[in-house]
Amino acid sequence: MDLIEGVQNVADKGYAVVGSGARWVDVYKALEPHGVTVVGGRFASIGVGGLAVGGGISYFNGLHGMACDNVLNYEVVLADGTIANVNQTSKPDLFRALKGGGNQFGIVTRFSLKTYRQTTQIFNATQAFIDAYDPLSHMYLSMGGGSNPQLSFINVYVFYNASSPPTGDANPFAAFYAAEPIADTTSTQNYSTLITSNNNGNTPQKRWLIGGHTFPNLAGPYGADLYLKQWQAFRDMANATAAGDQDLLFSMVLVPVPELAMRAGENVTGVKNVLGLEPGAGDAVWIDYTLAWLDVKDDNKMIDFTERISKVGDELATTFAPGVPGTNAIPGAVTAKEAEFYRTNPRCMNYALLVQPVQSSYGKKNEKFLKRVQRRYDPDGLWRKNGGFLWY
């Protein structure tokens, strides 16, 4: 991967050429001297390739959509061994398939990512949960702990894309200050420093996994009640699974996906990604379960935990407060049957286990499209041999 981790800013064209082997923190550091940044990962250790082809949650989703929406060109090694530049005019079907479809279409060696002017100072707060949405802001709530049910944590990472957020009632973070956090790391810092600091709380583990599913952000008090019920189920199940074992770590993360963020990405290239997000159904939330442990004997137990808690979440999201729409849902934009589908779909590929139904969660139209594209560019199933989320 060392040979494909370079970063080159093409200032006169408004994009950067980034090797798929790079890590996002290195991308941001390379671009900062040029006063620009790209839409990418929120943690220093995350690699470019997997995040960008699987969707890509970023602090800039509200303004510019997902990371995959901001790819202008892919350099791809195809199944027949040829190297192709894939964009809106060259292989447009493959171009769209790579915007969230995963790794089943070829090996992406370089991404041309749209750049955005970025002041060197941005506001970052790690403190509480956000209730109001501002396109300049982004947040995610992380809750978890270990084997002791009396010890747990709640972290909320909040980002504002300016030198400081608004003051008074216009400040989307006002409720956080009122919550009196145990620790407040509010500071003004550049983007690469923010991304690096996000890794500070991560404990390196030899064995870990990520699984997840989707919740609606229900209107009124129902949304908070839904999250609380799922957290209680997660906490109780984690305590029972750990049974006093100090080597097991559990965390549950809530990542809001506002309908504005769903719309923003299509404005970049005019090409709609394949993730299956439906703005008309209203705001959504992606749930991420991150588990870590030390001993191989716990592998099956931890995988089973993730599958079970995800099923609990799906059942809860389907049955809780029936008929209550998501916030910012557009009346009549989706049918009642479609509204039920979007209560638990689409799933985020970056946050899913391979056994979870990511493919069908994208919706029948997108799933059919991706199957067709994979068959066209990999008729002999070469890339299927490497695993991943298979489309046929």
Tab-separated table of C-alpha atoms in Angstrom:
chain	number	residue	atom	x	y	z
A	1	MET	CA	0.000	0.000	0.000
A	2	ASP	CA	3.016	2.293	0.424
A	3	LEU	CA	3.142	2.812	-3.334
A	4	ILE	CA	-0.418	4.170	-3.498
A	5	GLU	CA	-0.593	6.470	-0.497
A	6	GLY	CA	0.470	9.750	-2.121
A	7	VAL	CA	-1.476	13.031	-1.976
A	8	GLN	CA	-1.245	15.675	-4.722
A	9	ASN	CA	-3.185	18.938	-4.707
A	10	VAL	CA	-4.237	20.021	-8.214
A	11	ALA	CA	-5.033	23.610	-7.294
A	12	ASP	CA	-6.046	24.883	-10.731
A	13	LYS	CA	-8.566	22.048	-11.138
A	14	GLY	CA	-10.049	22.132	-7.635
A	15	TYR	CA	-9.288	18.566	-6.654
A	16	ALA	CA	-6.644	16.412	-4.993
A	17	VAL	CA	-5.365	13.056	-6.229
A	18	VAL	CA	-5.228	10.706	-3.254
A	19	GLY	CA	-3.854	7.174	-3.168
A	20	SER	CA	-6.219	4.569	-1.767
A	21	GLY	CA	-3.528	3.378	0.650
A	22	ALA	CA	-3.317	6.721	2.457
A	23	ARG	CA	-4.834	7.429	5.849
A	24	TRP	CA	-7.121	10.415	6.178
A	25	VAL	CA	-4.938	12.256	8.680
A	26	ASP	CA	-2.066	12.218	6.166
A	27	VAL	CA	-4.384	13.547	3.470
A	28	TYR	CA	-5.500	16.462	5.643
A	29	LYS	CA	-1.943	17.293	6.695
A	30	ALA	CA	-0.751	17.295	3.082
A	31	LEU	CA	-3.542	19.649	1.996
A	32	GLU	CA	-3.475	22.091	4.923
A	33	PRO	CA	-0.522	24.121	3.572
A	34	HIS	CA	-2.613	24.734	0.454
A	35	GLY	CA	-5.581	25.999	2.488
A	36	VAL	CA	-7.920	23.266	1.282
A	37	THR	CA	-9.426	20.052	2.583
A	38	VAL	CA	-11.566	17.170	1.336
A	39	VAL	CA	-14.606	15.288	2.589
A	40	GLY	CA	-13.215	12.247	4.378
A	41	GLY	CA	-12.898	10.244	7.581
A	42	ARG	CA	-13.184	11.553	11.136
A	43	PHE	CA	-10.407	9.473	12.717
A	44	ALA	CA	-6.681	9.595	12.017
A	45	SER	CA	-6.244	5.848	11.598
A	46	ILE	CA	-8.982	5.302	8.998
A	47	GLY	CA	-7.838	4.419	5.482
A	48	VAL	CA	-9.023	6.253	2.391
A	49	GLY	CA	-10.030	3.347	0.150
A	50	GLY	CA	-12.555	1.423	2.212
A	51	LEU	CA	-14.315	4.472	3.579
A	52	ALA	CA	-14.637	6.193	0.202
A	53	VAL	CA	-16.162	3.243	-1.687
A	54	GLY	CA	-18.480	2.324	1.195
A	55	GLY	CA	-20.101	5.749	1.589
A	56	GLY	CA	-17.989	7.754	3.993
A	57	ILE	CA	-19.305	9.704	6.969
A	58	SER	CA	-17.489	13.006	7.446
A	59	TYR	CA	-17.742	16.200	9.444
A	60	PHE	CA	-18.720	17.897	6.176
A	61	ASN	CA	-21.731	15.701	5.296
A	62	GLY	CA	-24.212	18.509	5.922
A	63	LEU	CA	-22.494	20.766	3.400
A	64	HIS	CA	-21.121	18.386	0.784
A	65	GLY	CA	-22.673	14.959	1.294
A	66	MET	CA	-20.806	11.707	1.849
A	67	ALA	CA	-17.152	11.128	0.989
A	68	CYS	CA	-18.204	9.036	-2.021
A	69	ASP	CA	-20.212	11.969	-3.391
A	70	ASN	CA	-17.038	14.032	-3.648
A	71	VAL	CA	-15.043	11.648	-5.839
A	72	LEU	CA	-14.636	13.164	-9.313
A	73	ASN	CA	-12.578	10.338	-10.809
A	74	TYR	CA	-11.480	6.838	-9.835
A	75	GLU	CA	-8.334	5.150	-11.140
A	76	VAL	CA	-9.397	1.503	-11.177
A	77	VAL	CA	-7.747	-1.812	-11.974
A	78	LEU	CA	-10.496	-3.797	-13.697
A	79	ALA	CA	-10.982	-7.557	-13.596
A	80	ASP	CA	-9.360	-7.966	-17.040
A	81	GLY	CA	-6.160	-6.320	-15.764
A	82	THR	CA	-6.603	-2.992	-17.532
A	83	ILE	CA	-6.431	0.339	-15.724
A	84	ALA	CA	-9.275	2.770	-16.324
A	85	ASN	CA	-10.143	6.302	-15.317
A	86	VAL	CA	-13.766	6.143	-14.239
A	87	ASN	CA	-15.849	9.314	-14.145
A	88	GLN	CA	-19.082	10.876	-15.394
A	89	THR	CA	-18.104	10.534	-19.048
A	90	SER	CA	-15.945	7.395	-18.920
A	91	LYS	CA	-17.858	4.357	-17.667
A	92	PRO	CA	-20.603	6.397	-15.935
A	93	ASP	CA	-22.393	3.284	-14.665
A	94	LEU	CA	-19.256	2.124	-12.857
A	95	PHE	CA	-18.714	5.683	-11.617
A	96	ARG	CA	-22.083	5.626	-9.871
A	97	ALA	CA	-21.652	2.063	-8.584
A	98	LEU	CA	-18.446	3.047	-6.790
A	99	LYS	CA	-20.326	5.767	-4.921
A	100	GLY	CA	-21.241	3.536	-2.009
A	101	GLY	CA	-21.323	0.137	-3.716
A	102	GLY	CA	-18.180	-1.228	-2.090
A	103	ASN	CA	-15.199	-3.197	-3.383
A	104	GLN	CA	-16.814	-5.593	-5.863
A	105	PHE	CA	-16.157	-3.641	-9.068
A	106	GLY	CA	-12.378	-3.302	-9.226
A	107	ILE	CA	-9.349	-2.177	-7.246
A	108	VAL	CA	-9.384	1.589	-6.825
A	109	THR	CA	-5.794	2.817	-6.688
A	110	ARG	CA	-6.417	6.570	-6.730
A	111	PHE	CA	-9.279	8.943	-6.018
A	112	SER	CA	-9.618	12.463	-7.400
A	113	LEU	CA	-11.403	14.236	-4.546
A	114	LYS	CA	-13.018	17.644	-4.833
A	115	THR	CA	-11.278	20.155	-2.569
A	116	TYR	CA	-12.856	22.917	-0.515
A	117	ARG	CA	-11.325	26.071	0.839
A	118	GLN	CA	-10.706	25.604	4.539
A	119	THR	CA	-9.581	28.137	7.084
A	120	THR	CA	-6.949	26.743	9.406
A	121	GLN	CA	-9.138	27.264	12.467
A	122	ILE	CA	-12.252	25.221	13.148
A	123	PHE	CA	-14.373	24.655	16.207
A	124	ASN	CA	-14.449	21.252	17.863
A	125	ALA	CA	-16.342	20.254	20.976
A	126	THR	CA	-16.445	16.830	22.565
A	127	GLN	CA	-19.179	17.074	25.081
A	128	ALA	CA	-22.877	16.158	24.616
A	129	PHE	CA	-25.698	15.365	22.217
A	130	ILE	CA	-27.040	17.713	19.548
A	131	ASP	CA	-30.704	18.533	19.208
A	132	ALA	CA	-30.723	21.274	16.550
A	133	TYR	CA	-29.204	20.851	13.093
A	134	ASP	CA	-27.029	23.357	11.299
A	135	PRO	CA	-25.470	22.321	7.945
A	136	LEU	CA	-22.128	23.643	9.205
A	137	SER	CA	-22.232	21.242	12.137
A	138	HIS	CA	-21.787	17.520	12.619
A	139	MET	CA	-21.995	15.275	15.662
A	140	TYR	CA	-22.063	11.700	16.838
A	141	LEU	CA	-22.801	10.260	20.255
A	142	SER	CA	-20.709	7.386	21.633
A	143	MET	CA	-21.786	5.411	24.708
A	144	GLY	CA	-20.143	2.365	26.191
A	145	GLY	CA	-18.012	0.729	28.846
A	146	GLY	CA	-16.550	-2.547	30.001
A	147	SER	CA	-17.581	-5.305	32.353
A	148	ASN	CA	-18.462	-3.073	35.333
A	149	PRO	CA	-22.075	-1.861	34.924
A	150	GLN	CA	-21.357	1.041	37.298
A	151	LEU	CA	-18.705	2.445	34.977
A	152	SER	CA	-19.652	3.767	31.566
A	153	PHE	CA	-19.045	6.770	29.355
A	154	ILE	CA	-20.902	9.100	27.041
A	155	ASN	CA	-18.841	11.034	24.511
A	156	VAL	CA	-20.295	13.359	21.925
A	157	TYR	CA	-18.054	14.654	19.185
A	158	VAL	CA	-19.292	17.961	17.810
A	159	PHE	CA	-17.796	19.854	14.897
A	160	TYR	CA	-18.531	23.349	13.571
A	161	ASN	CA	-17.034	24.408	10.258
A	162	ALA	CA	-16.053	27.956	11.221
A	163	SER	CA	-13.740	29.718	13.654
A	164	SER	CA	-16.512	29.524	16.260
A	165	PRO	CA	-20.226	28.639	16.415
A	166	PRO	CA	-22.985	31.264	16.736
A	167	THR	CA	-23.678	32.741	20.141
A	168	GLY	CA	-26.793	32.613	22.315
A	169	ASP	CA	-29.817	30.614	21.228
A	170	ALA	CA	-28.418	30.276	17.707
A	171	ASN	CA	-25.578	28.148	19.032
A	172	PRO	CA	-26.466	24.529	18.129
A	173	PHE	CA	-24.339	23.359	21.074
A	174	ALA	CA	-25.960	25.473	23.814
A	175	ALA	CA	-27.600	22.474	25.486
A	176	PHE	CA	-24.223	20.785	25.798
A	177	TYR	CA	-22.839	23.457	28.087
A	178	ALA	CA	-25.939	23.192	30.263
A	179	ALA	CA	-25.334	19.449	30.658
A	180	GLU	CA	-22.221	20.130	32.779
A	181	PRO	CA	-19.920	17.500	31.271
A	182	ILE	CA	-17.225	15.858	33.352
A	183	ALA	CA	-14.674	16.876	30.740
A	184	ASP	CA	-14.971	19.646	28.152
A	185	THR	CA	-12.329	19.672	25.431
A	186	THR	CA	-13.800	22.570	23.490
A	187	SER	CA	-11.010	24.153	21.499
A	188	THR	CA	-10.116	25.876	18.267
A	189	GLN	CA	-7.762	23.805	16.145
A	190	ASN	CA	-6.908	22.816	12.612
A	191	TYR	CA	-8.556	19.856	10.946
A	192	SER	CA	-5.699	17.356	11.103
A	193	THR	CA	-5.271	18.034	14.835
A	194	LEU	CA	-8.977	17.376	15.369
A	195	ILE	CA	-8.826	14.080	13.500
A	196	THR	CA	-5.748	12.994	15.435
A	197	SER	CA	-7.313	13.899	18.795
A	198	ASN	CA	-10.339	11.744	17.974
A	199	ASN	CA	-8.030	8.731	18.157
A	200	ASN	CA	-6.789	9.571	21.652
A	201	GLY	CA	-9.487	7.552	23.409
A	202	ASN	CA	-9.063	4.475	21.256
A	203	THR	CA	-7.471	1.466	22.927
A	204	PRO	CA	-5.535	-0.668	20.418
A	205	GLN	CA	-6.987	-4.175	20.356
A	206	LYS	CA	-5.993	-7.245	18.400
A	207	ARG	CA	-9.610	-8.327	17.969
A	208	TRP	CA	-12.517	-6.025	17.186
A	209	LEU	CA	-15.549	-5.686	14.958
A	210	ILE	CA	-18.150	-3.165	13.862
A	211	GLY	CA	-21.816	-3.833	13.186
A	212	GLY	CA	-24.820	-1.585	12.906
A	213	HIS	CA	-28.232	-0.701	11.605
A	214	THR	CA	-30.509	2.280	10.946
A	215	PHE	CA	-33.017	4.182	13.058
A	216	PRO	CA	-35.459	6.904	12.067
A	217	ASN	CA	-35.096	10.211	13.895
A	218	LEU	CA	-38.735	10.260	15.008
A	219	ALA	CA	-40.562	13.537	15.494
A	220	GLY	CA	-41.518	14.872	18.918
A	221	PRO	CA	-40.251	13.098	22.040
A	222	TYR	CA	-40.304	9.708	20.327
A	223	GLY	CA	-36.798	9.942	18.890
A	224	ALA	CA	-35.078	10.350	22.252
A	225	ASP	CA	-37.251	7.609	23.759
A	226	LEU	CA	-36.299	5.251	20.934
A	227	TYR	CA	-32.577	5.868	21.442
A	228	LEU	CA	-32.895	5.400	25.194
A	229	LYS	CA	-34.694	2.068	24.830
A	230	GLN	CA	-32.037	0.775	22.455
A	231	TRP	CA	-29.238	1.974	24.742
A	232	GLN	CA	-30.852	0.210	27.695
A	233	ALA	CA	-31.115	-3.010	25.683
A	234	PHE	CA	-27.503	-2.642	24.547
A	235	ARG	CA	-26.252	-1.947	28.084
A	236	ASP	CA	-28.104	-4.877	29.632
A	237	MET	CA	-27.044	-7.294	26.916
A	238	ALA	CA	-23.422	-6.105	27.107
A	239	ASN	CA	-23.332	-6.576	30.879
A	240	ALA	CA	-24.739	-10.092	30.552
A	241	THR	CA	-22.289	-10.962	27.774
A	242	ALA	CA	-19.256	-9.606	29.628
A	243	ALA	CA	-20.205	-11.346	32.888
A	244	GLY	CA	-17.325	-9.688	34.688
A	245	ASP	CA	-14.726	-10.258	31.956
A	246	GLN	CA	-12.423	-7.220	32.050
A	247	ASP	CA	-11.120	-7.854	28.523
A	248	LEU	CA	-14.382	-7.092	26.681
A	249	LEU	CA	-15.233	-3.558	25.559
A	250	PHE	CA	-18.569	-2.410	24.123
A	251	SER	CA	-19.653	0.908	22.603
A	252	MET	CA	-22.764	2.131	20.811
A	253	VAL	CA	-22.552	5.180	18.554
A	254	LEU	CA	-25.380	7.315	17.143
A	255	VAL	CA	-24.561	9.155	13.902
A	256	PRO	CA	-27.305	11.520	12.661
A	257	VAL	CA	-27.927	11.554	8.909
A	258	PRO	CA	-30.073	14.680	8.304
A	259	GLU	CA	-32.082	14.904	5.118
A	260	LEU	CA	-30.033	17.985	4.156
A	261	ALA	CA	-26.923	15.799	4.152
A	262	MET	CA	-28.731	13.264	1.959
A	263	ARG	CA	-29.417	15.974	-0.619
A	264	ALA	CA	-26.060	17.745	-0.452
A	265	GLY	CA	-23.999	15.018	-2.077
A	266	GLU	CA	-25.873	14.948	-5.368
A	267	ASN	CA	-25.070	18.628	-5.889
A	268	VAL	CA	-21.334	17.902	-6.185
A	269	THR	CA	-21.326	15.956	-9.464
A	270	GLY	CA	-25.015	15.649	-10.275
A	271	VAL	CA	-24.732	11.879	-9.777
A	272	LYS	CA	-26.823	10.310	-7.029
A	273	ASN	CA	-24.956	7.783	-4.909
A	274	VAL	CA	-26.253	4.228	-4.507
A	275	LEU	CA	-26.656	4.262	-0.718
A	276	GLY	CA	-30.450	4.393	-0.923
A	277	LEU	CA	-30.915	7.383	1.384
A	278	GLU	CA	-34.361	8.944	0.903
A	279	PRO	CA	-34.684	12.602	2.013
A	280	GLY	CA	-38.467	12.459	1.693
A	281	ALA	CA	-38.625	9.918	4.525
A	282	GLY	CA	-36.959	12.400	6.873
A	283	ASP	CA	-33.857	12.409	9.024
A	284	ALA	CA	-32.209	9.104	9.914
A	285	VAL	CA	-29.602	7.889	12.390
A	286	TRP	CA	-26.954	5.262	11.764
A	287	ILE	CA	-26.189	3.063	14.768
A	288	ASP	CA	-22.662	1.696	15.087
A	289	TYR	CA	-21.660	-1.004	17.562
A	290	THR	CA	-17.905	-1.247	18.073
A	291	LEU	CA	-16.626	-4.173	20.143
A	292	ALA	CA	-13.075	-5.059	21.158
A	293	TRP	CA	-11.585	-8.022	23.031
A	294	LEU	CA	-8.308	-9.883	23.547
A	295	ASP	CA	-8.897	-13.633	23.450
A	296	VAL	CA	-9.811	-15.725	20.409
A	297	LYS	CA	-12.146	-17.775	22.596
A	298	ASP	CA	-14.497	-14.774	22.705
A	299	ASP	CA	-14.788	-14.377	18.919
A	300	ASN	CA	-18.087	-16.186	18.482
A	301	LYS	CA	-19.563	-14.598	21.587
A	302	MET	CA	-18.838	-11.065	20.379
A	303	ILE	CA	-20.044	-11.715	16.838
A	304	ASP	CA	-23.228	-13.242	18.236
A	305	PHE	CA	-23.713	-10.207	20.483
A	306	THR	CA	-23.537	-7.823	17.530
A	307	GLU	CA	-26.011	-9.845	15.496
A	308	ARG	CA	-28.453	-10.118	18.408
A	309	ILE	CA	-28.393	-6.442	19.397
A	310	SER	CA	-28.860	-5.418	15.759
A	311	LYS	CA	-31.957	-7.603	15.513
A	312	VAL	CA	-33.286	-6.031	18.711
A	313	GLY	CA	-32.758	-2.612	17.145
A	314	ASP	CA	-34.506	-3.554	13.916
A	315	GLU	CA	-37.520	-4.851	15.819
A	316	LEU	CA	-37.655	-1.768	18.014
A	317	ALA	CA	-37.357	0.671	15.113
A	318	THR	CA	-40.115	-1.162	13.239
A	319	THR	CA	-42.621	-1.322	16.098
A	320	PHE	CA	-41.916	1.789	18.187
A	321	ALA	CA	-44.458	4.636	17.831
A	322	PRO	CA	-46.054	3.340	14.605
A	323	GLY	CA	-47.142	6.060	12.210
A	324	VAL	CA	-44.865	8.724	13.681
A	325	PRO	CA	-42.774	10.178	10.822
A	326	GLY	CA	-39.137	11.093	10.887
A	327	THR	CA	-38.238	14.711	11.510
A	328	ASN	CA	-38.236	16.805	8.319
A	329	ALA	CA	-40.169	14.115	6.436
A	330	ILE	CA	-42.056	15.463	3.436
A	331	PRO	CA	-45.772	14.563	3.590
A	332	GLY	CA	-46.683	12.289	0.693
A	333	ALA	CA	-43.092	11.873	-0.518
A	334	VAL	CA	-43.085	8.164	0.310
A	335	THR	CA	-45.874	5.623	0.654
A	336	ALA	CA	-46.764	4.041	3.988
A	337	LYS	CA	-44.966	0.854	2.918
A	338	GLU	CA	-41.877	2.822	1.910
A	339	ALA	CA	-41.946	4.748	5.187
A	340	GLU	CA	-41.866	1.440	7.047
A	341	PHE	CA	-38.895	0.313	4.932
A	342	TYR	CA	-36.933	3.489	5.678
A	343	ARG	CA	-37.362	3.011	9.421
A	344	THR	CA	-34.566	0.419	9.319
A	345	ASN	CA	-32.916	1.128	5.945
A	346	PRO	CA	-30.521	1.810	4.337
A	347	ARG	CA	-27.667	0.412	6.404
A	348	CYS	CA	-24.241	2.001	6.333
A	349	MET	CA	-21.795	-0.391	4.652
A	350	ASN	CA	-18.897	1.090	6.636
A	351	TYR	CA	-20.680	0.084	9.870
A	352	ALA	CA	-22.038	-3.337	8.950
A	353	LEU	CA	-21.136	-6.986	9.460
A	354	LEU	CA	-20.869	-9.076	6.304
A	355	VAL	CA	-23.845	-11.162	7.450
A	356	GLN	CA	-26.081	-8.089	7.640
A	357	PRO	CA	-28.378	-7.334	4.675
A	358	VAL	CA	-26.665	-4.196	3.392
A	359	GLN	CA	-27.372	-5.005	-0.248
A	360	SER	CA	-31.152	-5.225	0.096
A	361	SER	CA	-31.170	-2.212	2.427
A	362	TYR	CA	-30.137	0.011	-0.502
A	363	GLY	CA	-33.538	-0.605	-2.068
A	364	LYS	CA	-34.572	-2.837	-4.971
A	365	LYS	CA	-33.692	-0.318	-7.678
A	366	ASN	CA	-30.150	0.284	-6.438
A	367	GLU	CA	-29.571	-3.399	-5.714
A	368	LYS	CA	-30.621	-4.350	-9.240
A	369	PHE	CA	-28.372	-1.651	-10.711
A	370	LEU	CA	-25.332	-2.761	-8.700
A	371	LYS	CA	-25.820	-6.414	-9.626
A	372	ARG	CA	-25.914	-5.442	-13.291
A	373	VAL	CA	-22.765	-3.312	-13.037
A	374	GLN	CA	-20.822	-6.001	-11.172
A	375	ARG	CA	-21.727	-8.612	-13.782
A	376	ARG	CA	-20.660	-6.248	-16.554
A	377	TYR	CA	-17.240	-5.384	-15.130
A	378	ASP	CA	-16.473	-8.681	-13.390
A	379	PRO	CA	-18.289	-11.402	-15.371
A	380	ASP	CA	-16.041	-14.178	-14.043
A	381	GLY	CA	-16.394	-13.157	-10.392
A	382	LEU	CA	-12.715	-12.349	-9.750
A	383	TRP	CA	-13.380	-9.759	-7.059
A	384	ARG	CA	-15.960	-11.961	-5.364
A	385	LYS	CA	-13.135	-14.262	-4.280
A	386	ASN	CA	-11.835	-11.570	-1.921
A	387	GLY	CA	-15.137	-11.395	-0.037
A	388	GLY	CA	-16.996	-8.237	0.852
A	389	PHE	CA	-20.602	-7.254	0.223
A	390	LEU	CA	-21.390	-9.285	-2.890
A	391	TRP	CA	-23.967	-8.045	-5.385
A	392	TYR	CA	-24.527	-11.310	-7.269
